[in-house]
Tab-separated table of C-alpha atoms in Angstrom:
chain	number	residue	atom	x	y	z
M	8	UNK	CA	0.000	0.000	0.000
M	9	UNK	CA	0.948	3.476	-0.495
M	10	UNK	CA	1.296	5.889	2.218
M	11	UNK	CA	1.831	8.779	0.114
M	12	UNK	CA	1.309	9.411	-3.747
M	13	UNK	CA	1.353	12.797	-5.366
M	14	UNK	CA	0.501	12.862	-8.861
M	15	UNK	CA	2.323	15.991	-10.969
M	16	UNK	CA	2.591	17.844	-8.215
M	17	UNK	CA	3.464	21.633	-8.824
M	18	UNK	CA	4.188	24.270	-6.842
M	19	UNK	CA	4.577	27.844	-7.987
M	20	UNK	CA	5.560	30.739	-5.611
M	21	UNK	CA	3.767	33.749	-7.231
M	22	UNK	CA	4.047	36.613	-4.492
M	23	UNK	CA	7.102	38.319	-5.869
M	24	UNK	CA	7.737	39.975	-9.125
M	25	UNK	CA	8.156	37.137	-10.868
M	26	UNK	CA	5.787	33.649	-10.408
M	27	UNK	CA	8.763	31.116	-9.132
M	28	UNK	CA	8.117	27.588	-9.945
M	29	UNK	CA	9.624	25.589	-6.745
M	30	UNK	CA	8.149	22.354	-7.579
M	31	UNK	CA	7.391	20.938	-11.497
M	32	UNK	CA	5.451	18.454	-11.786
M	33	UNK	CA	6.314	15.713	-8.874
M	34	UNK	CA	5.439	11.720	-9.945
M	35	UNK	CA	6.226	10.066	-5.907
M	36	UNK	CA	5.041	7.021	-4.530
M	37	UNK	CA	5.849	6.187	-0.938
M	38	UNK	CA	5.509	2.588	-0.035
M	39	UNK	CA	4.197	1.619	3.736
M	40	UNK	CA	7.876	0.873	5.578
M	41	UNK	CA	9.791	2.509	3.029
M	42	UNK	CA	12.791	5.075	4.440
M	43	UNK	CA	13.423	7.816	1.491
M	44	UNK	CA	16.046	10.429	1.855
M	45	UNK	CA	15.413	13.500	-0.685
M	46	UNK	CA	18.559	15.542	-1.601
M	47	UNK	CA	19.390	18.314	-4.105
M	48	UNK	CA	20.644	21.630	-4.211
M	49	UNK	CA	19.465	24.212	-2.213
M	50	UNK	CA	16.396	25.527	-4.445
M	51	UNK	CA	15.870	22.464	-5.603
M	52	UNK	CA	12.144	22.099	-4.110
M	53	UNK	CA	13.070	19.309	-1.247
M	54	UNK	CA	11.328	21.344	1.468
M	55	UNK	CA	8.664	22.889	-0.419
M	56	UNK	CA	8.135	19.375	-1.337
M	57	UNK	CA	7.901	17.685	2.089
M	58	UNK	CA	5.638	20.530	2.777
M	59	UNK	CA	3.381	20.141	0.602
M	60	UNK	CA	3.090	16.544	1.368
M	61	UNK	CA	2.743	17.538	5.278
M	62	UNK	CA	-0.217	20.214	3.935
M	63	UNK	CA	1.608	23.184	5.196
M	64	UNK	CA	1.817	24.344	1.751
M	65	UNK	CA	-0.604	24.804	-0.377
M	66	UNK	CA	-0.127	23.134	-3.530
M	67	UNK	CA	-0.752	24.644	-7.048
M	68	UNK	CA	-2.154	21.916	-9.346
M	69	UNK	CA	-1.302	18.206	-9.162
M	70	UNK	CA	-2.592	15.425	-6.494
M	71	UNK	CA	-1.432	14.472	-3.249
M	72	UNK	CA	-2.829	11.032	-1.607
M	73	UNK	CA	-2.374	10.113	1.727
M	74	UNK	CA	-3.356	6.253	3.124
M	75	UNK	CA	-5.061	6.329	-0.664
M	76	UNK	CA	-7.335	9.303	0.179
M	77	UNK	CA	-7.004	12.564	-2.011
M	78	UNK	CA	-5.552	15.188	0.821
M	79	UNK	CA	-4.829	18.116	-1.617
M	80	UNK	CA	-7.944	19.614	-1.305
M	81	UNK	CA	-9.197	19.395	2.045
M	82	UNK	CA	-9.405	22.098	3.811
M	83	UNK	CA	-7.033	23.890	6.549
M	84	UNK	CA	-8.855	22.220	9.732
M	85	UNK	CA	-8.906	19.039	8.268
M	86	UNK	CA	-5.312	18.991	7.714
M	87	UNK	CA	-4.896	19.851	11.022
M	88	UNK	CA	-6.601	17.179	12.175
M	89	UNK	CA	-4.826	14.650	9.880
M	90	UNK	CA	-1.486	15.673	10.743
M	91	UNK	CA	-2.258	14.882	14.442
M	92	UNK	CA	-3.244	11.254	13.335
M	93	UNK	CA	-1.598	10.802	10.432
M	94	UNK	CA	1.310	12.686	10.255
M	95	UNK	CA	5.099	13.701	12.446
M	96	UNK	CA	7.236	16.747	11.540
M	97	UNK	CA	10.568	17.561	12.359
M	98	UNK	CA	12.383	20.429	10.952
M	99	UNK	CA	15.560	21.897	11.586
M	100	UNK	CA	13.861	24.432	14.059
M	101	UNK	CA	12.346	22.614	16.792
M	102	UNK	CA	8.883	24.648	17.438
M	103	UNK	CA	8.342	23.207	20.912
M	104	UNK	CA	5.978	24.744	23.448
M	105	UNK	CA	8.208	27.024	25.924
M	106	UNK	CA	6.040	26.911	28.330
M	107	UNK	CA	5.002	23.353	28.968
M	108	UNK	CA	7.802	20.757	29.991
M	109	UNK	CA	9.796	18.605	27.856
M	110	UNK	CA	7.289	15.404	28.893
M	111	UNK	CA	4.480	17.257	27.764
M	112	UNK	CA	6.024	18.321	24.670
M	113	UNK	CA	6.247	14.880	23.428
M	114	UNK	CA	3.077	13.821	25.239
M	115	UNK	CA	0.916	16.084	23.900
M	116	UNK	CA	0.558	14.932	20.089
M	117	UNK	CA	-0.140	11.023	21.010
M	118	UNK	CA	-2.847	12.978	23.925
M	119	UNK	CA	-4.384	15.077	21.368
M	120	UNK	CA	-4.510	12.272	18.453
M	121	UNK	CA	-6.817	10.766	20.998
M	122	UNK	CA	-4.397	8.328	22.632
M	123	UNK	CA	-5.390	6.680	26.790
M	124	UNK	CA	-3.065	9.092	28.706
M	125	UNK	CA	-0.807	5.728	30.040
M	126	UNK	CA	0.028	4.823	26.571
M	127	UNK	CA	1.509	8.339	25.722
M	128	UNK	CA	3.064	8.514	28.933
M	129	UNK	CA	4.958	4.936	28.185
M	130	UNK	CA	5.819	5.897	24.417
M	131	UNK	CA	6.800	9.284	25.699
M	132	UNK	CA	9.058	7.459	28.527
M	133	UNK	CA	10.346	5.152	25.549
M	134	UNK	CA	11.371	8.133	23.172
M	135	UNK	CA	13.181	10.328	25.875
M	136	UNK	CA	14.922	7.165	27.023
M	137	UNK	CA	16.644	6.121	23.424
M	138	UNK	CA	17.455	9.723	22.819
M	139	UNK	CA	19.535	9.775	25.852
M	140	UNK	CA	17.257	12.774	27.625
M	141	UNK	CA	14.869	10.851	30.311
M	142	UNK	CA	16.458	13.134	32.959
M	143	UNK	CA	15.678	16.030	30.820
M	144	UNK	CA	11.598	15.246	30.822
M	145	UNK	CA	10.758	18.194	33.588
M	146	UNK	CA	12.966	20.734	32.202
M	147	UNK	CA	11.602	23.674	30.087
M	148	UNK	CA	12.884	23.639	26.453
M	149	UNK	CA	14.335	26.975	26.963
M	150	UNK	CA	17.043	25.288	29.367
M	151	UNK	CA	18.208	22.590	26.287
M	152	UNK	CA	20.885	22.927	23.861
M	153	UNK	CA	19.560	23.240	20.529
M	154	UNK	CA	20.798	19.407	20.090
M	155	UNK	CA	18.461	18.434	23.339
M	156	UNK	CA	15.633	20.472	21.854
M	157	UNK	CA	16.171	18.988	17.998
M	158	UNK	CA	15.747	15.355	19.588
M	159	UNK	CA	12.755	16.064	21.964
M	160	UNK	CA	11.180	17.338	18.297
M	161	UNK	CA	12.155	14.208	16.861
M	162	UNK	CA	10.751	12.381	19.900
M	163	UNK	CA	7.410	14.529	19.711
M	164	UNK	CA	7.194	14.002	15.591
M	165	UNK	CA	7.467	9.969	16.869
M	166	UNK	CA	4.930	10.086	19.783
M	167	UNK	CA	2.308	9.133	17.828
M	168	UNK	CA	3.250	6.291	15.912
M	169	UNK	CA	2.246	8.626	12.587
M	170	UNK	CA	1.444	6.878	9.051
M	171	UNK	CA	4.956	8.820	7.880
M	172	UNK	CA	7.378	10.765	9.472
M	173	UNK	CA	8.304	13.965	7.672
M	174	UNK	CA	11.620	15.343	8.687
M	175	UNK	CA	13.619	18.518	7.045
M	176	UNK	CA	17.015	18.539	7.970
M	177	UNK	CA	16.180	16.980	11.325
M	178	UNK	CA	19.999	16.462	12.374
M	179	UNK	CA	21.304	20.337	11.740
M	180	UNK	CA	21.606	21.035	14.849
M	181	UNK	CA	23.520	17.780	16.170
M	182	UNK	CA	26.997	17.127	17.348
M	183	UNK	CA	28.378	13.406	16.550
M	184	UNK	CA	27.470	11.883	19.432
M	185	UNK	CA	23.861	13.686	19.455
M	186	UNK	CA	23.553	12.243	15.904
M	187	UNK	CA	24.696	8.823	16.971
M	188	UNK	CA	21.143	8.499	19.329
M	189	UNK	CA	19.184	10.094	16.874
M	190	UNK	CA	20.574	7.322	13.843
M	191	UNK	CA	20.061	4.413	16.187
M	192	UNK	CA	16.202	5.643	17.203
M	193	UNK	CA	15.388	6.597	13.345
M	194	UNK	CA	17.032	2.919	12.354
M	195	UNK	CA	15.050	1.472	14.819
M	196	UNK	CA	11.484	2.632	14.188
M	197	UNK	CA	11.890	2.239	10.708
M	198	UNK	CA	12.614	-1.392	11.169
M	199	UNK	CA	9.451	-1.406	13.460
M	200	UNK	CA	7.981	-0.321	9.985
M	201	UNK	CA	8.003	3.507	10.333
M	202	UNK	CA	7.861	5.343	6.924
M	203	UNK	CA	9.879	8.136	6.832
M	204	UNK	CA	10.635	10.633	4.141
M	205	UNK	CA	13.488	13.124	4.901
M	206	UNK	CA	15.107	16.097	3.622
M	207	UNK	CA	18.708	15.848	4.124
M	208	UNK	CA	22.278	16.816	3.116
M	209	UNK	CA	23.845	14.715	6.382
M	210	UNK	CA	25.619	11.433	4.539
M	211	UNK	CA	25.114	9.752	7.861
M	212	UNK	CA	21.025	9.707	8.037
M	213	UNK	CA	20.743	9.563	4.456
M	214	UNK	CA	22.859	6.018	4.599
M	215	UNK	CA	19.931	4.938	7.103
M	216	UNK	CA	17.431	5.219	3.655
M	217	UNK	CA	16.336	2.425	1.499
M	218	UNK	CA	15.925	4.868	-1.420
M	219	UNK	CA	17.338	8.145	-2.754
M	220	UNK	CA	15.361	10.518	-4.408
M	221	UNK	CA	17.491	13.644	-5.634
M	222	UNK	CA	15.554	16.463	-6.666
M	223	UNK	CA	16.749	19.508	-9.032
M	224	UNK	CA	15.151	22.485	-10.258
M	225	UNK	CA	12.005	21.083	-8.838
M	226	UNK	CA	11.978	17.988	-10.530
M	227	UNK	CA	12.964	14.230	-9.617
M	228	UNK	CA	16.314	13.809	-11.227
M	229	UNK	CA	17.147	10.239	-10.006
M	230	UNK	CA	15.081	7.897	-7.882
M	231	UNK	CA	16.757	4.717	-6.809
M	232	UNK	CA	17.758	2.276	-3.978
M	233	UNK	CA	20.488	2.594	-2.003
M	234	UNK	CA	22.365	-0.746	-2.106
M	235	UNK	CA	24.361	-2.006	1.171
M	236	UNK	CA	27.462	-4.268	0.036
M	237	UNK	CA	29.846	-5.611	2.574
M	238	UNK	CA	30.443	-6.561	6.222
M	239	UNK	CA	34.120	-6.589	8.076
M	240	UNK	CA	35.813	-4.983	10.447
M	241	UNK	CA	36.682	-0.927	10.183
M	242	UNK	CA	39.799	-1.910	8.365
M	243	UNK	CA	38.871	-3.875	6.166
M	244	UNK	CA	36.148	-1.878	5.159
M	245	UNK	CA	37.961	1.115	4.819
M	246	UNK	CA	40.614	-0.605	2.924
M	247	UNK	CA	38.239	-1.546	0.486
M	248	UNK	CA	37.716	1.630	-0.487
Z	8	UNK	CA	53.569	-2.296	6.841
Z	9	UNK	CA	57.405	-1.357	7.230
Z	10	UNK	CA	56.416	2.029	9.266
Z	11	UNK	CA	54.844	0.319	11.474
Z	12	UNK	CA	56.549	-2.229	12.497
Z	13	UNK	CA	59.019	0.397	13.306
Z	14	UNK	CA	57.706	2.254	15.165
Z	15	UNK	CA	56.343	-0.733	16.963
Z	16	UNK	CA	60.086	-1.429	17.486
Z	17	UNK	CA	61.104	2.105	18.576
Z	18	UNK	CA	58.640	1.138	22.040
Z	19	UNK	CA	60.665	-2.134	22.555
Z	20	UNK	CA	62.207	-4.881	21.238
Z	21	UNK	CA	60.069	-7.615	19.727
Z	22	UNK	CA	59.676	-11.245	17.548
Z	23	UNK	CA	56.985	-11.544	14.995
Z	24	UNK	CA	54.130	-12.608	17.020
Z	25	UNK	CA	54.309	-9.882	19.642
Z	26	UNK	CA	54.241	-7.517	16.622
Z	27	UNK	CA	51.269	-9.331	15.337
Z	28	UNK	CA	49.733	-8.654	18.525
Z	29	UNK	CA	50.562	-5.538	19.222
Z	30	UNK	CA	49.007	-4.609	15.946
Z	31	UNK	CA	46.119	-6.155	17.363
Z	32	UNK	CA	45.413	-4.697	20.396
Z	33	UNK	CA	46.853	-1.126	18.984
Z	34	UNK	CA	44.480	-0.629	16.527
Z	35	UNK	CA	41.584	-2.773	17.557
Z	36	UNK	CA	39.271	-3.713	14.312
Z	37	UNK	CA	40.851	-0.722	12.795
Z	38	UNK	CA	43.557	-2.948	11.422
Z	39	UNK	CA	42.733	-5.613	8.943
Z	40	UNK	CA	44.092	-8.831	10.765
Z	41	UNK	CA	48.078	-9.040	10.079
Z	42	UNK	CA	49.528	-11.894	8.278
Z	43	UNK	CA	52.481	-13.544	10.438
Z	44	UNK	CA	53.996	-14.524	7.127
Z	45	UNK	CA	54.247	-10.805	5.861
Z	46	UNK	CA	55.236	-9.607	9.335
Z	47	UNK	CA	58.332	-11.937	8.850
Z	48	UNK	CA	58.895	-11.213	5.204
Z	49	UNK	CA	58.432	-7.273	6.016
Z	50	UNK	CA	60.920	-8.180	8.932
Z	51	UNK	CA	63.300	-9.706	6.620
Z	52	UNK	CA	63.462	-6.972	4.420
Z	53	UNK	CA	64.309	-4.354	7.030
Z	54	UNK	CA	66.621	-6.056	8.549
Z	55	UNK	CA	68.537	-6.643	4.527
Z	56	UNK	CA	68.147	-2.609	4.697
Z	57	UNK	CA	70.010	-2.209	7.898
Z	58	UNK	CA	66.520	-0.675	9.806
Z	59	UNK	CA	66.283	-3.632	12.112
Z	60	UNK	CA	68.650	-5.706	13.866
Z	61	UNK	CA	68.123	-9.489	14.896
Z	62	UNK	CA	69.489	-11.363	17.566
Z	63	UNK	CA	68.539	-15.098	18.261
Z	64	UNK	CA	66.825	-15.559	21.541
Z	65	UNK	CA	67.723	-19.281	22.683
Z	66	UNK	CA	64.282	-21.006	24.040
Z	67	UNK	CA	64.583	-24.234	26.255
Z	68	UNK	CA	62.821	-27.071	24.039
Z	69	UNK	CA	62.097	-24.852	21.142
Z	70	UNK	CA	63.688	-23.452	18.069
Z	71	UNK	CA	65.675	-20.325	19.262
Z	72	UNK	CA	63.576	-16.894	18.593
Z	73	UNK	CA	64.585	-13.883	16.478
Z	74	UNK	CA	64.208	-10.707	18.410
Z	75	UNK	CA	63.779	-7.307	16.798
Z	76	UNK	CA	65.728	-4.190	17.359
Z	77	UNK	CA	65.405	-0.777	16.137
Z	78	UNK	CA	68.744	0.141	14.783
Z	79	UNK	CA	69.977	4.441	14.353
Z	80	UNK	CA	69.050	4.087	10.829
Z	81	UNK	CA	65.829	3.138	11.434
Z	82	UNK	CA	64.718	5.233	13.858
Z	83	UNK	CA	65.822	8.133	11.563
Z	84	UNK	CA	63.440	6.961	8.748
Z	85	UNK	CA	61.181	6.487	11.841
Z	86	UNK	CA	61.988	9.995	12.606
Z	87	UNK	CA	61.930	11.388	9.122
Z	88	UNK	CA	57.856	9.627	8.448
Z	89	UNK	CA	56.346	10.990	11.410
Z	90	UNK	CA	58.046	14.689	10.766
Z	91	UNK	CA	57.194	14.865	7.097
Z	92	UNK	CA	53.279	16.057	6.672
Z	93	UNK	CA	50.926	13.279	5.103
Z	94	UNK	CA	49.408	13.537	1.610
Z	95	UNK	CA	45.794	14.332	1.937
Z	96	UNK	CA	43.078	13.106	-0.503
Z	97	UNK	CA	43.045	13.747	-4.467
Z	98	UNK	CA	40.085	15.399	-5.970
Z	99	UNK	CA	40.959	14.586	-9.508
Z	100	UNK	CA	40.039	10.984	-9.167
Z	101	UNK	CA	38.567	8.438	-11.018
Z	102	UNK	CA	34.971	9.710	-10.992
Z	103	UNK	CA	35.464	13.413	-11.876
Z	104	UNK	CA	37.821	12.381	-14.740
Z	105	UNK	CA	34.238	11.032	-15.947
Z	106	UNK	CA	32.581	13.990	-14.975
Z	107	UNK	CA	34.452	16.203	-17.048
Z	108	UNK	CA	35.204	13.790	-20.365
Z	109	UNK	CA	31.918	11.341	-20.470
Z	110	UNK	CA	29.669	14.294	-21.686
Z	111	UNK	CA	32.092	14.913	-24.394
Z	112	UNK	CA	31.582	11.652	-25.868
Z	113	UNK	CA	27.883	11.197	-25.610
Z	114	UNK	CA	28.068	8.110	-23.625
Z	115	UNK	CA	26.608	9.304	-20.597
Z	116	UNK	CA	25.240	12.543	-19.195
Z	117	UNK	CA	26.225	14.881	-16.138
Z	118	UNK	CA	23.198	14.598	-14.213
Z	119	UNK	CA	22.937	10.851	-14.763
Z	120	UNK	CA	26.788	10.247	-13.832
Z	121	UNK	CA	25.994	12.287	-10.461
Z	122	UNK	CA	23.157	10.571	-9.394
Z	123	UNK	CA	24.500	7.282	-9.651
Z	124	UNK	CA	27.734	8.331	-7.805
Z	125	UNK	CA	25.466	9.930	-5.010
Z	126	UNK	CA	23.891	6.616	-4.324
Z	127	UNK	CA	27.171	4.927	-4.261
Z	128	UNK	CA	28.511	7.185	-2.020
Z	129	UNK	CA	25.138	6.465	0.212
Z	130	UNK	CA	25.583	2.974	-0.526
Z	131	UNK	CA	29.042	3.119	1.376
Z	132	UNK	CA	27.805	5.111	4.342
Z	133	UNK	CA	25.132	2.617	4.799
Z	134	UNK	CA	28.089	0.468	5.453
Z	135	UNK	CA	29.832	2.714	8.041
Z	136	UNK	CA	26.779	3.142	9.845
Z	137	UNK	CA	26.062	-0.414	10.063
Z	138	UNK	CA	30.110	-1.169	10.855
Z	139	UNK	CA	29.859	1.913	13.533
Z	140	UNK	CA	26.834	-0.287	15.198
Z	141	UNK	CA	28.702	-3.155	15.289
Z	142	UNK	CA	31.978	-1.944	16.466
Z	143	UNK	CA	32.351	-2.108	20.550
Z	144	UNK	CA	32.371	1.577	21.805
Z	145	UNK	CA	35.711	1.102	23.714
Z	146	UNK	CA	37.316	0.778	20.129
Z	147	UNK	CA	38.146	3.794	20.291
Z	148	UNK	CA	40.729	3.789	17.152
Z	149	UNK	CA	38.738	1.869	15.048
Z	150	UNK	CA	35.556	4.289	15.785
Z	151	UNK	CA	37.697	7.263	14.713
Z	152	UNK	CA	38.416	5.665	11.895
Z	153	UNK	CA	34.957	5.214	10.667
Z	154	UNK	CA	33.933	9.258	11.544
Z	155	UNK	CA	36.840	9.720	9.464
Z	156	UNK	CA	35.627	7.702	6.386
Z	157	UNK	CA	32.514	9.166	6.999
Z	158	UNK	CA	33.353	12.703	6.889
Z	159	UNK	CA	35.547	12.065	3.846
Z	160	UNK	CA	31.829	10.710	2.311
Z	161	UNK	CA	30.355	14.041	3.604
Z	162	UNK	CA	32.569	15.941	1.604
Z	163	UNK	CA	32.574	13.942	-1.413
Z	164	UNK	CA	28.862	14.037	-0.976
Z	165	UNK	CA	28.908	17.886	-0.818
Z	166	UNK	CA	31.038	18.122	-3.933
Z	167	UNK	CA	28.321	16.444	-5.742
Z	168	UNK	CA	25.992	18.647	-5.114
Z	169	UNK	CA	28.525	21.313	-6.006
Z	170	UNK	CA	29.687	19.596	-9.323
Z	171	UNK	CA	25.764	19.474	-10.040
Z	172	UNK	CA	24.684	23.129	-9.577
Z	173	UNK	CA	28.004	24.222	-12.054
Z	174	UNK	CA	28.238	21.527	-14.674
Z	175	UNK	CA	24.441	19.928	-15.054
């Protein structure tokens, strides 16, 4: 089945001087458990792309499906209340609430999506706990590092269990051992059977995908798996190369 | 391997096996596992050069032992490798050879050649990642290793995107 299928999908920024075409005419399918990283240029149309597939952007013709129902033209409270059942974003800028804790942070999508208050409490436990912050769950965001708050939003964007998980540059924010929890959680809930699609120009979370699409000048230049090849030790490995 | 095994031999004197093992336990799975037989022939060949000195080692009910020794002369090369600075990586490899010439012939184009090399370049990092999870955190030199292959990726990776925003 596919989670997500957008059907020439364009997107054309027309406030300026000039209409700007960001996105020309998109042909995606997203299969349930698949893990796609989406790189290009900058200006290429990644992230008006995983926007418009997240309905914070409005597209300008085309079709987007979502769970094989049309999603492109609902309105802006429906996609509100699809995103909280359907859908997790993470960007590079966290948006958390400043003035709720860290717990509720995470808690409160998997709350609002209608969840029993125990089993968002135990996924929220879960979350915090492989991203290293558990002793971080009654702080305010304001007292994180930008690294802490960038995994509680990956945490939050996971609390729900959503049909995808749309990231943009989720790891910009990381240092390498930061990015080491946050590989090992995203590898692990996409073996669980997460879908993910992800904007990214880090090597390291993009070799977590099963497929690359690249994107430039707003159209899919290359769409392909990404093949693993060998097993060794770190020497031989690197040798190899 | 003849570097190493002298500056393995500028900490103490050694035979082959110790070497072996200190390779081992130096480098962790950072080293591919080193052949005994090319530690002797590499030992051989050092001592021919006047880098090493041997001296037989007499064992009670065994063959007597050959013992290693850093001579002068080899501790200057010794000397003169770790002074001098290391070659870093080309950029006019293999791949951008093709970058610049395959569109001149028709065979292939830009775009095409990029995209493929991108998910090769994935393709490897898939393997670091899964080597990084599989590689005991106290490894310390073997872990460095990997961020180091992976940041050379990261680059590489970077110079795509670079080669495709110029020449596509």
């Amino acid at each position: 089945m596919s989670v997500i299928r957008t059907v020439n999908l364009v997107k054309i920024y027309s406030g300026g001087a000039v209409p700007v075409p960001a996105v020309r005419g998109v042909d995606l399918r997203v299969e349930a458990g698949e893990f796609v990283a989406v790189m290009g240029p900058s200006g290429s149309g990644k992230s008006t792309l995983v926007h418009m597939l997240g309905g914070l952007d409005a597209r300008t013709s085309g079709e987007i499906w979502l769970d094989e129902k049309r999603v492109d033209t609902l309105s802006e409270s429906a996609w509100a209340l699809l995103r909280r059942k359907k859908i997790g974003f993470v960007f590079q800028f966290f948006n958390l609430v400043a003035n709720m804790t860290v717990a509720d942070n995470v808690e409160l999508p998997a709350l609002l999506a209608g969840a029993a208050p125990k089993d968002a409490r135990e996924r929220r436990e879960h979350l915090l706990g492989a991203l290293n912050l558990a002793d971080r769950a009654d702080s305010a965001p304001g007292q994180l590092s930008g690294g802490e708050q960038q995994r509680v939003a990956l945490a939050r964007a996971l609390a729900n269990q959503p049909s995808v998980l749309l990231a943009d540059e989720p790891t910009g924010n990381l240092d390498s051992r930061n990015t080491r929890d946050v590989l090992r959680l995203l590898s692990d809930v996409h073996k669980e059977g997460q879908t993910i699609v992800m904007v990214t120009h880090d090597a390291r979370v993009a070799g977590l995908a099963d497929r690359l699409v690249s994107l430039f000048d707003g159209e899919i230049v290359d769409d392909g798996r990404i093949t693993r090849r060998r097993t060794g030790t770190a020497g031989e490995v690197i040798d190899l190369r | 391997m003849r570097l190493h095994l002298l500056a393995l031999l500028a900490k103490e004197p050694a035979h082959g096996y110790e070497l072996k093992q200190a390779l081992e336990q130096t480098f962790g799975s950072a080293y591919p596992s080193p052949n005994i037989g090319q530690i002797y022939v590499t030992l051989g060949r050092l001592e021919k050069d006047g880098l090493v000195r041997a001296v037989d080692v007499e064992q009670s009910n065994r063959p007597n032992k050959k013992v290693y020794y850093l001579t002068t002369k080899g501790r200057e090369i010794l000397t003169v490798w770790v002074d001098e600075p290391t070659e870093g990586p080309r950029v006019r490899d293999e791949f951008f050879m093709k970058l610049v010439l395959a569109p001149l012939t028709g065979i292939a184009d830009r775009m095409a050649l990029i995209s493929r090399q991108r998910r090769h370049y994935l393709g490897l990092m898939s393997d670091l990642n899964d080597l990084l999870a599989r590689t005991e955190p106290d490894d310390r030199v073997a872990i460095l290793l990997i961020e180091g292959a992976m940041l050379h990726l990261q680059a590489d990776l970077d110079w795509l995107e670079r080669c495709q925003e110029d020449l596509a």
